[in-house]
Tab-separated table of C-alpha atoms and ligand atoms in Angstrom:
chain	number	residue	atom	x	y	z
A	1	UNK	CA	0.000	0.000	0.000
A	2	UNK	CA	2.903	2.188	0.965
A	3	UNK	CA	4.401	1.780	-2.476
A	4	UNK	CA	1.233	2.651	-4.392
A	5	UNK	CA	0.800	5.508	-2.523
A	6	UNK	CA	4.008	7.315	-3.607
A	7	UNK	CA	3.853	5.876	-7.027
A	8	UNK	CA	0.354	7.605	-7.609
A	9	UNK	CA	2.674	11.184	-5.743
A	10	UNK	CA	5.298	10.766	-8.375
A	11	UNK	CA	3.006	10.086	-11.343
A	12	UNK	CA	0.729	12.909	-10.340
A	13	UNK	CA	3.251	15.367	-9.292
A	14	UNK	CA	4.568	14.862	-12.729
A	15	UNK	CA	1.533	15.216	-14.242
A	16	UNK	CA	0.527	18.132	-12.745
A	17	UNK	CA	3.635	19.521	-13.313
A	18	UNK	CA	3.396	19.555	-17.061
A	19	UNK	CA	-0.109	20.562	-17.234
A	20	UNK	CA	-0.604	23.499	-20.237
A	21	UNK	CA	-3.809	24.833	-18.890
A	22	UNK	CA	-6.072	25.018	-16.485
A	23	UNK	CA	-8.545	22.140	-18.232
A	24	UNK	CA	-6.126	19.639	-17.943
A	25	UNK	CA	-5.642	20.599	-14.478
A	26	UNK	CA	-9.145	20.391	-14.127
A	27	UNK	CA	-8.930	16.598	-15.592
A	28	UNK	CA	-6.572	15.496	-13.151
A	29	UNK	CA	-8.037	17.006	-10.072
A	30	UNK	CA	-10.807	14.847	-10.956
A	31	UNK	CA	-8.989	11.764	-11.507
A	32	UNK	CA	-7.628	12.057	-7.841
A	33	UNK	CA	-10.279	13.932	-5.983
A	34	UNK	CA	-13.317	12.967	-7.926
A	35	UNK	CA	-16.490	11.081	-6.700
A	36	UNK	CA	-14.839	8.026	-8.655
A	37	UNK	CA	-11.348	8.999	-7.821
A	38	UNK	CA	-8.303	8.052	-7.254
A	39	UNK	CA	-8.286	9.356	-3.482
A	40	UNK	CA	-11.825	7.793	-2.741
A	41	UNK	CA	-11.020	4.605	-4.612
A	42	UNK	CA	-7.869	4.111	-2.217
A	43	UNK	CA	-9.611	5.383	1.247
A	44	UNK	CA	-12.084	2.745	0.500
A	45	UNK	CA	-9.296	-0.115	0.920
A	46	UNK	CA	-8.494	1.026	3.959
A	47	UNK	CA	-10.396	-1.324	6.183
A	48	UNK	CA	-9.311	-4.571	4.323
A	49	UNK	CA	-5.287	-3.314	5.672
A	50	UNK	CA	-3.804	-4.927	8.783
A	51	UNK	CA	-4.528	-3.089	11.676
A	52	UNK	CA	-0.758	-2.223	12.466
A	53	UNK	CA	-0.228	-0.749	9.277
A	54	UNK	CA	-2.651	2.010	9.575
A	55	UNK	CA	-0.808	4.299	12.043
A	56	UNK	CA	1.541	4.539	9.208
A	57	UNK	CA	-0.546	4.535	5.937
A	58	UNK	CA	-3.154	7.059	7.632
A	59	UNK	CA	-0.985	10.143	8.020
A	60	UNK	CA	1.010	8.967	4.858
A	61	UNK	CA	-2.381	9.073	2.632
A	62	UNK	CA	-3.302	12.408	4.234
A	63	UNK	CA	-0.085	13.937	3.663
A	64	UNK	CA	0.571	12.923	-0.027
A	65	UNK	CA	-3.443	13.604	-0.484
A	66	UNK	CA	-2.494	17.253	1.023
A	67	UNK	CA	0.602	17.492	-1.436
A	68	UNK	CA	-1.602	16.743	-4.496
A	69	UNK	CA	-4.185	19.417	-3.996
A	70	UNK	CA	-1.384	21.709	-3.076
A	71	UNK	CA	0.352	20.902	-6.192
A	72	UNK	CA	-2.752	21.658	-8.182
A	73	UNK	CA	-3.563	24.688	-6.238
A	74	UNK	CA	0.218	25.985	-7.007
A	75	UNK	CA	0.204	25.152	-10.755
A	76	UNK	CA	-3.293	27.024	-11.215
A	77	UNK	CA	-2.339	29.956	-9.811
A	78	UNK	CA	1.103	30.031	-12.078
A	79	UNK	CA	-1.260	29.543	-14.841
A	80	UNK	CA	-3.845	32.261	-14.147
A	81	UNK	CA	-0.258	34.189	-14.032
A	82	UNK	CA	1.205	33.606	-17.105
A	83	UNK	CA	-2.353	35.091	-18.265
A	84	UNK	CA	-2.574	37.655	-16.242
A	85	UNK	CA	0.515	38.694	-17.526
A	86	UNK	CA	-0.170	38.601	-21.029
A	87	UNK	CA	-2.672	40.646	-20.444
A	88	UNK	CA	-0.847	43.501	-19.631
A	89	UNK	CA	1.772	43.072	-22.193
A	90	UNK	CA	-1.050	42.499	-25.493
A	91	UNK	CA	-2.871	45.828	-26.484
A	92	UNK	CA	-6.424	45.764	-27.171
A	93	UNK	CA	-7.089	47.254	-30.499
A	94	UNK	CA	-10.391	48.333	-30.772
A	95	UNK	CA	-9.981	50.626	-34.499
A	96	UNK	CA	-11.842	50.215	-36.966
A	97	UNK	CA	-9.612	48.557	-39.073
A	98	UNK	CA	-8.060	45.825	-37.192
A	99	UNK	CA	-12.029	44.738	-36.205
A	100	UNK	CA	-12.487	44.667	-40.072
A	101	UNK	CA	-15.398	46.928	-39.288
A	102	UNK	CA	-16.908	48.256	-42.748
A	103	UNK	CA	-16.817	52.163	-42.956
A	104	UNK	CA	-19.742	54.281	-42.616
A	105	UNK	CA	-19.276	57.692	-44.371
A	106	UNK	CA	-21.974	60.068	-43.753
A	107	UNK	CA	-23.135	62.248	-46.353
A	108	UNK	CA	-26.460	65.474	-47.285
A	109	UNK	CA	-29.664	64.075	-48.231
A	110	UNK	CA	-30.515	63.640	-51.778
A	111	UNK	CA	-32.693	66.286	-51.829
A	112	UNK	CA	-29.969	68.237	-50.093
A	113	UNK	CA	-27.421	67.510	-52.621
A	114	UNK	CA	-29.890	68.598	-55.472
A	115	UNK	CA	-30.567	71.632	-54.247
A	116	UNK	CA	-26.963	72.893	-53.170
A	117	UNK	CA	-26.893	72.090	-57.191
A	118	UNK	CA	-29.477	74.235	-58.143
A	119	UNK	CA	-27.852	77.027	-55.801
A	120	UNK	CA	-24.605	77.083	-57.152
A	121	UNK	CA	-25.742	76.702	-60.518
A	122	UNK	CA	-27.934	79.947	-60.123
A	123	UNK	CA	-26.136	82.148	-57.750
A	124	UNK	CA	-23.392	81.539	-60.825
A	125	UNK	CA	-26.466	83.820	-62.775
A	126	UNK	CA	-26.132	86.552	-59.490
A	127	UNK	CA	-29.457	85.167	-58.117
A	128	UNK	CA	-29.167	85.199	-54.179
A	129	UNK	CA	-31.159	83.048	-51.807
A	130	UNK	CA	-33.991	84.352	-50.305
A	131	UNK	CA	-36.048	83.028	-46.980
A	132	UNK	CA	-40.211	83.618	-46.479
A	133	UNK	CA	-41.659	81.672	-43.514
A	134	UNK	CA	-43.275	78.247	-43.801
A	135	UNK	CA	-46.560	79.575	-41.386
A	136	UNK	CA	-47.919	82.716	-43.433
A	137	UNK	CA	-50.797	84.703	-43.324
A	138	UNK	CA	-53.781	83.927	-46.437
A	139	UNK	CA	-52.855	87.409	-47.351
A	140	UNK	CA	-49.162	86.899	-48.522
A	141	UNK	CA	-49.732	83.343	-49.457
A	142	UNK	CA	-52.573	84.313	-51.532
A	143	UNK	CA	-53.951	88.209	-51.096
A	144	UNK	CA	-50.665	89.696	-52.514
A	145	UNK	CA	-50.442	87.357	-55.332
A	146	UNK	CA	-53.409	88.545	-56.850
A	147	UNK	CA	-55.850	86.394	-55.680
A	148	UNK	CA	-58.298	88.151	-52.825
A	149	UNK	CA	-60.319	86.442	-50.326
A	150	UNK	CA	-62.969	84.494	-51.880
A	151	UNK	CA	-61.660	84.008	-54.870
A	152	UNK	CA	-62.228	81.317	-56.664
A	153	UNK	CA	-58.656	79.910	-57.197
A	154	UNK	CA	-58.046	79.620	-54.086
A	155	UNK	CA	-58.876	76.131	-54.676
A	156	UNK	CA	-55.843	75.344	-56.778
A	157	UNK	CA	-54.031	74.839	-53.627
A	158	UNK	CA	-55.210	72.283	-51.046
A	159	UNK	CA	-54.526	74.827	-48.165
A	160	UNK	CA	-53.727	73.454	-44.562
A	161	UNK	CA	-55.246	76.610	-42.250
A	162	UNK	CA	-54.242	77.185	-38.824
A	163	UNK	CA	-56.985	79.567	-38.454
A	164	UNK	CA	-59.039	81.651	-40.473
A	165	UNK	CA	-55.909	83.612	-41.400
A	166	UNK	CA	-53.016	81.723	-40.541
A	167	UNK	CA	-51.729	78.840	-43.024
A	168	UNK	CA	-48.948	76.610	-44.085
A	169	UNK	CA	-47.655	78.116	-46.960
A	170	UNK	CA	-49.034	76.505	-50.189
A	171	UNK	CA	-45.929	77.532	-52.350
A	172	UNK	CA	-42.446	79.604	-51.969
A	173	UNK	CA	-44.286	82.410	-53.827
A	174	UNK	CA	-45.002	83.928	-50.793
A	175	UNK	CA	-41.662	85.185	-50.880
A	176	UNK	CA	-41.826	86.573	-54.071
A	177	UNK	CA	-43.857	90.487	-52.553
A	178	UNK	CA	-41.828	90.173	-49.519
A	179	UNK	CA	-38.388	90.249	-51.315
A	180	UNK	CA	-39.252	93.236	-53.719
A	181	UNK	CA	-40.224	95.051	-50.849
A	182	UNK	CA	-36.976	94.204	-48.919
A	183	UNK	CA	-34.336	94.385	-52.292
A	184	UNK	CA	-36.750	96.865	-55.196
A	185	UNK	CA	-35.444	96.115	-58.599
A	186	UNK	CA	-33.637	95.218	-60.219
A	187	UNK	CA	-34.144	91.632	-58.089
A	188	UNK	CA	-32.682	88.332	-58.744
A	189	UNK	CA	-33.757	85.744	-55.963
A	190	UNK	CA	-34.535	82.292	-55.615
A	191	UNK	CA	-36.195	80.950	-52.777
A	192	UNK	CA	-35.954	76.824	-52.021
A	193	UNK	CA	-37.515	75.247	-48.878
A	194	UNK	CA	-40.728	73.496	-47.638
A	195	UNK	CA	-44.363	73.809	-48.580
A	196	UNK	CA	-47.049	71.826	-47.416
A	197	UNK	CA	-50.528	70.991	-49.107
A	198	UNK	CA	-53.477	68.995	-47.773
A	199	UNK	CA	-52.744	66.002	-50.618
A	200	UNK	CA	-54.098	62.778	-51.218
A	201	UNK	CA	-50.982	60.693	-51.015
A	202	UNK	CA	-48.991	58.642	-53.385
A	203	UNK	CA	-45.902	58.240	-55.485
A	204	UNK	CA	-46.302	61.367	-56.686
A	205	UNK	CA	-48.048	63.619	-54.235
A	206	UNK	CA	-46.665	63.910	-50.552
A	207	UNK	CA	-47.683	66.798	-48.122
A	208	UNK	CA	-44.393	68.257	-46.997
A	209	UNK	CA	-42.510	69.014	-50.273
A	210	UNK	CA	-39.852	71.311	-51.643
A	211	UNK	CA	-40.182	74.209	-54.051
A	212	UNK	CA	-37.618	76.097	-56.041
A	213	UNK	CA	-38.860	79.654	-56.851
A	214	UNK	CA	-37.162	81.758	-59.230
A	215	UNK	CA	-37.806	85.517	-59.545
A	216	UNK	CA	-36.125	88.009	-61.983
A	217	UNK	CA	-37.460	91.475	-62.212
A	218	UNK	CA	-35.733	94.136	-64.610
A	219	UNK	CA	-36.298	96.111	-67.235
A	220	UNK	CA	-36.906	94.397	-70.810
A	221	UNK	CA	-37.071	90.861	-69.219
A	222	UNK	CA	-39.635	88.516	-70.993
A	223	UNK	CA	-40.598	85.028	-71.916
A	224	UNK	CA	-37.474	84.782	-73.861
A	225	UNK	CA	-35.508	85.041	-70.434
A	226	UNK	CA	-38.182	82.724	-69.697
A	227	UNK	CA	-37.688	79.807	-72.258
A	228	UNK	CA	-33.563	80.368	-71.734
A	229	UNK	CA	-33.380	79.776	-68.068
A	230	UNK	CA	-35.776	77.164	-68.139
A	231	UNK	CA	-33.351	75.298	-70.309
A	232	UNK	CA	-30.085	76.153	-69.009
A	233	UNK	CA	-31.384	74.510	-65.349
A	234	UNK	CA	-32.610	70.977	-67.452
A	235	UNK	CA	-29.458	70.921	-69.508
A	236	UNK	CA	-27.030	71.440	-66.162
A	237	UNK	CA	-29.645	69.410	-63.761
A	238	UNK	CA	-30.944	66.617	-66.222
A	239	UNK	CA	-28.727	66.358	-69.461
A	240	UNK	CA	-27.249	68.340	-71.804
A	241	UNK	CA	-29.459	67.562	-74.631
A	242	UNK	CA	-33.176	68.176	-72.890
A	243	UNK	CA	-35.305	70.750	-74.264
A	244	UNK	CA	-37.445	72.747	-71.623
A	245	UNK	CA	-41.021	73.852	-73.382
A	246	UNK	CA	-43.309	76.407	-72.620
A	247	UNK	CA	-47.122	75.473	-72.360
A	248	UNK	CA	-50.083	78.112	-71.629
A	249	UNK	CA	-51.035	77.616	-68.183
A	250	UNK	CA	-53.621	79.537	-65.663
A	251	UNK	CA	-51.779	81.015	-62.276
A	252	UNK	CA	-53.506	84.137	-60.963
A	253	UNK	CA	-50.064	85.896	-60.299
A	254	UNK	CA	-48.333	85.699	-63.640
A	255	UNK	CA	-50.061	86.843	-67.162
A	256	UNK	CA	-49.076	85.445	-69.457
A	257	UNK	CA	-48.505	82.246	-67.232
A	258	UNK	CA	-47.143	79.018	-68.478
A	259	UNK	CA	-45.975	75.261	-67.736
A	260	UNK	CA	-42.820	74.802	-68.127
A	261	UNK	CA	-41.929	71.405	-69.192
A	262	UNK	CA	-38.714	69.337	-69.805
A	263	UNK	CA	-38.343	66.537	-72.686
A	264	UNK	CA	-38.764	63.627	-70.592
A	265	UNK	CA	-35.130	62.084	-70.035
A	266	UNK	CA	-36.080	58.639	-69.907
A	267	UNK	CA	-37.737	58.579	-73.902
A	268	UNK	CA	-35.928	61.759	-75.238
A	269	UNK	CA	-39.457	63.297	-76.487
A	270	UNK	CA	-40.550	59.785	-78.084
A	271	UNK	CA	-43.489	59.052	-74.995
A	272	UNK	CA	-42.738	55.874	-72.429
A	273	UNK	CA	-44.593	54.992	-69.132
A	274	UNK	CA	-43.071	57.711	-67.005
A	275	UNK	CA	-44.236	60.683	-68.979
A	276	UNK	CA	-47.463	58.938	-69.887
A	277	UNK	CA	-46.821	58.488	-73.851
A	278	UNK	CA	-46.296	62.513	-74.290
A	279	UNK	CA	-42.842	62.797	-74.121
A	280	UNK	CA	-42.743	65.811	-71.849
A	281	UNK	CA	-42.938	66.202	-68.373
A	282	UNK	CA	-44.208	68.984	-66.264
A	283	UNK	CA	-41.713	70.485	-63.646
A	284	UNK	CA	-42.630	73.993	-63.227
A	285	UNK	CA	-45.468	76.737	-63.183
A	286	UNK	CA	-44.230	80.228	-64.009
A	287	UNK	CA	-44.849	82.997	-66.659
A	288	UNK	CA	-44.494	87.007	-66.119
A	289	UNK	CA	-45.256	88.373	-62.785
A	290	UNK	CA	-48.537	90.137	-62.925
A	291	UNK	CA	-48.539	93.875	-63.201
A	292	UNK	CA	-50.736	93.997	-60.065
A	293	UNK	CA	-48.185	91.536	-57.782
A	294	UNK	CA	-45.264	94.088	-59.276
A	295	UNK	CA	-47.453	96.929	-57.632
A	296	UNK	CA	-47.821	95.044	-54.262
A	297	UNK	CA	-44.290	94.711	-54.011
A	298	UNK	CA	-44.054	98.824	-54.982
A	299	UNK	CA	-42.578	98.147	-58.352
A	300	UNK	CA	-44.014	100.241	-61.370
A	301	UNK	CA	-45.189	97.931	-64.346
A	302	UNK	CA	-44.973	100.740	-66.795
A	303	UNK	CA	-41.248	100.151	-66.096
A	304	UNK	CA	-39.876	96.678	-65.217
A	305	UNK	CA	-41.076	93.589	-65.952
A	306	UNK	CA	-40.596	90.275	-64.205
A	307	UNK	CA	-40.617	86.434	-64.606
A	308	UNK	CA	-41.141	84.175	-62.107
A	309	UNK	CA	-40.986	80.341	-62.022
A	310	UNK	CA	-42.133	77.362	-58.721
A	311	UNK	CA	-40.246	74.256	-59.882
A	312	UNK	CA	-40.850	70.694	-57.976
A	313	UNK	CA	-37.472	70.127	-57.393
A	314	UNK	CA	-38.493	66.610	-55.298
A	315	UNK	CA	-39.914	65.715	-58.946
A	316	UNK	CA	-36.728	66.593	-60.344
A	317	UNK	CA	-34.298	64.799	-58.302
A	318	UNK	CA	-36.849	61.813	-58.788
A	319	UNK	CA	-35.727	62.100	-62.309
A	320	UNK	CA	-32.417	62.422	-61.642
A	321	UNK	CA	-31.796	59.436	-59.765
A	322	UNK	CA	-34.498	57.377	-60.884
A	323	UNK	CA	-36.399	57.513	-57.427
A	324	UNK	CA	-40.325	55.840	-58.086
A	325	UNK	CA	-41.641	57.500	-55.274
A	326	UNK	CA	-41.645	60.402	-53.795
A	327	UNK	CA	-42.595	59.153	-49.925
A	328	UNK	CA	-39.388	57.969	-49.876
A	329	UNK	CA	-37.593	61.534	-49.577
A	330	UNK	CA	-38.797	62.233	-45.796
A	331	UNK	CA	-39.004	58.555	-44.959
A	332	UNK	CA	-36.071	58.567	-42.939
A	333	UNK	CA	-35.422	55.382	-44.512
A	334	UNK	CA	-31.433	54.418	-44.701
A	335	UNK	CA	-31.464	51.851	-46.598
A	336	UNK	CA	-32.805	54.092	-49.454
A	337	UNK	CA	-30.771	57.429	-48.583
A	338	UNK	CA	-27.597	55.472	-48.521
A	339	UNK	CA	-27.890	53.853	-51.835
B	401	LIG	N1	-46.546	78.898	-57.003
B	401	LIG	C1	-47.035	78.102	-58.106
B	401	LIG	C2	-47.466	76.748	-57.546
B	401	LIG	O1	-47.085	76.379	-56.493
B	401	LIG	C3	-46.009	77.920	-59.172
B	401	LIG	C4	-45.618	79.208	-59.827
B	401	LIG	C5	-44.578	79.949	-59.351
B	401	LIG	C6	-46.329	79.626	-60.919
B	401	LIG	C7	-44.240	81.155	-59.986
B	401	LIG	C8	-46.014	80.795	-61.546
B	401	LIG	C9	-44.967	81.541	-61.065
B	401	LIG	O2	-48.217	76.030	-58.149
């Protein structure tokens, strides 16, 4: 029994001695000290030894039993050392490149990016930008444009009232009195910001939108300045070979007043599904700025003349990047504004 004893203390000591890792030290402590151990397996031959012997073997077991877990103990804690250690040595790199992350790059809204466009593409003409508030009163909205209370085209916008005369502005032409009374003439401006309508929705109709407005007062300026300006901002915005047209078209503020349309840049003029077979598409109102608006803003009609155009320019970057609908724009949704 005595010799078994300190042939399982050498074997073990050895053992334990060259364990790598705290898992193999966790296999051994359970081959001695387990339920099914070595340890238990010996304790239980105890009562078939003599009775002299005992006295011996007893504090012999106990003391090599004491050595073992010692031994394990010890070579655990060097271990948990050695890692410790390493530890403080290694660096934790947390960049972005050595965790392979992907790079997110930030960058303006489409819309944003199509108008800082349109900007620098007309303050290149001398326009400069002008602001008008989004909540108006009815009478600079409407009343200063030439259409009083009551009157009947009104209802061309789908006005969202605050109160009786307090609205969301239907259109950036309620900048267009405000600036000639601030600047006089001649006046170059271009206003671009939010309007809101009461709209039915859908892929082409949303309720918070954007307008560009475009107003040039001077003497001698007509439709001609018209028809050119229409064009230059298609050829820079949309292609260099679109054609801008001028159709007749009712707004209470401008006489004559027209559509202004741009040869639809998917067909080239020839009709497809996007311009519904006509080969033009609609992305402005405008025409000359009616005497009576030029005498609201204290401008004398006898003198100067003006044009003035509201382009869609949500329509137009819809174009330009092939967007289907227009919800999209204030949906917030990254998956489309990072694409
Ligand atoms: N304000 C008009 C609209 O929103 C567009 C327009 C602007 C028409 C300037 C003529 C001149 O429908």
């Amino acid at each position: 029994m005595e010799e078994k004893i300190s042939q399982i203390q050498k074997e073990y000591l050895e053992k334990i001695g060259k364990a790598q890792n705290l898992k193999e030290l966790d296999v051994i402590f359970l081959e001695l000290f387990g339920k099914n151990g070595i340890i238990n397996a010996l304790s239980a031959e105890f009562p078939k030894l003599p009775k002299e012997e005992l006295p011996e073997i007893g504090p012999l077991f106990n003391k090599i039993k004491k050595e073992l877990e010692t031994a394990i103990e010890k070579k655990r804690e060097a271990i948990r050392e050695v890692g410790y250690k390493k530890l403080e040595t290694e660096k934790l790199v947390l960049q972005g490149d050595a965790l392979q992350l992907k790079k997110r790059q930030g960058h303006f809204h489409p819309v944003t990016q199509f108008e800082k466009e349109t900007i620098d593409l007309f303050e290149k003409l001398g326009f400069i930008q002008f602001e008008a508030p989004h909540i108006d009163t009815d009478e600079n909205n409407f009343g200063l444009l030439n259409i009083p209370e009551g009157h009947p085209a009104r209802d061309l916008w789908d006005t969202l009232y605050i109160d009786s005369k307090l609205l969301l502005r239907t259109h950036t032409s309620n900048g267009q009195v405000r600036a000639m009374r601030k600047y006089g003439v001649p006046l170059r401006i271009m206003i671009i910001d939010r309007c809101f309508r009461y709209e039915n929705l859908d892929a082409r109709h949303e309720h918070t939108f954007e307008q560009f407005e475009l107003v040039y007062i001077d003497k001698g300026v007509s439709m001609a300045n018209l028809q050119y300006l229409s064009e230059y901002f298609f050829k820079a915005l949309l292609g260099q070979d679109i054609q801008a047209r001028l159709r007749p078209k009712y707004f209470p503020f401008v006489e004559p007043g027209a559509g202004v349309d741009s040869e639809c840049i998917f067909c080239k003029g020839k009709g497809c599904k996007v311009c519904g077979g006509i080969g033009w598409l609609e992305l402005a109102g405008a025409g000359m700025i009616h005497p009576t608006v030029l005498k609201n803003g204290g401008i004398d009609p006898n003198i100067y003349s003006g044009i003035a155009w509201g382009f869609g320019p949500l329509r137009m970057a819809m174009l330009k990047y092939g967007v289907e609908d227009i919800r999209k724009f204030l949906s917030g949704d990254l998956k489309f504004l990072t694409k």
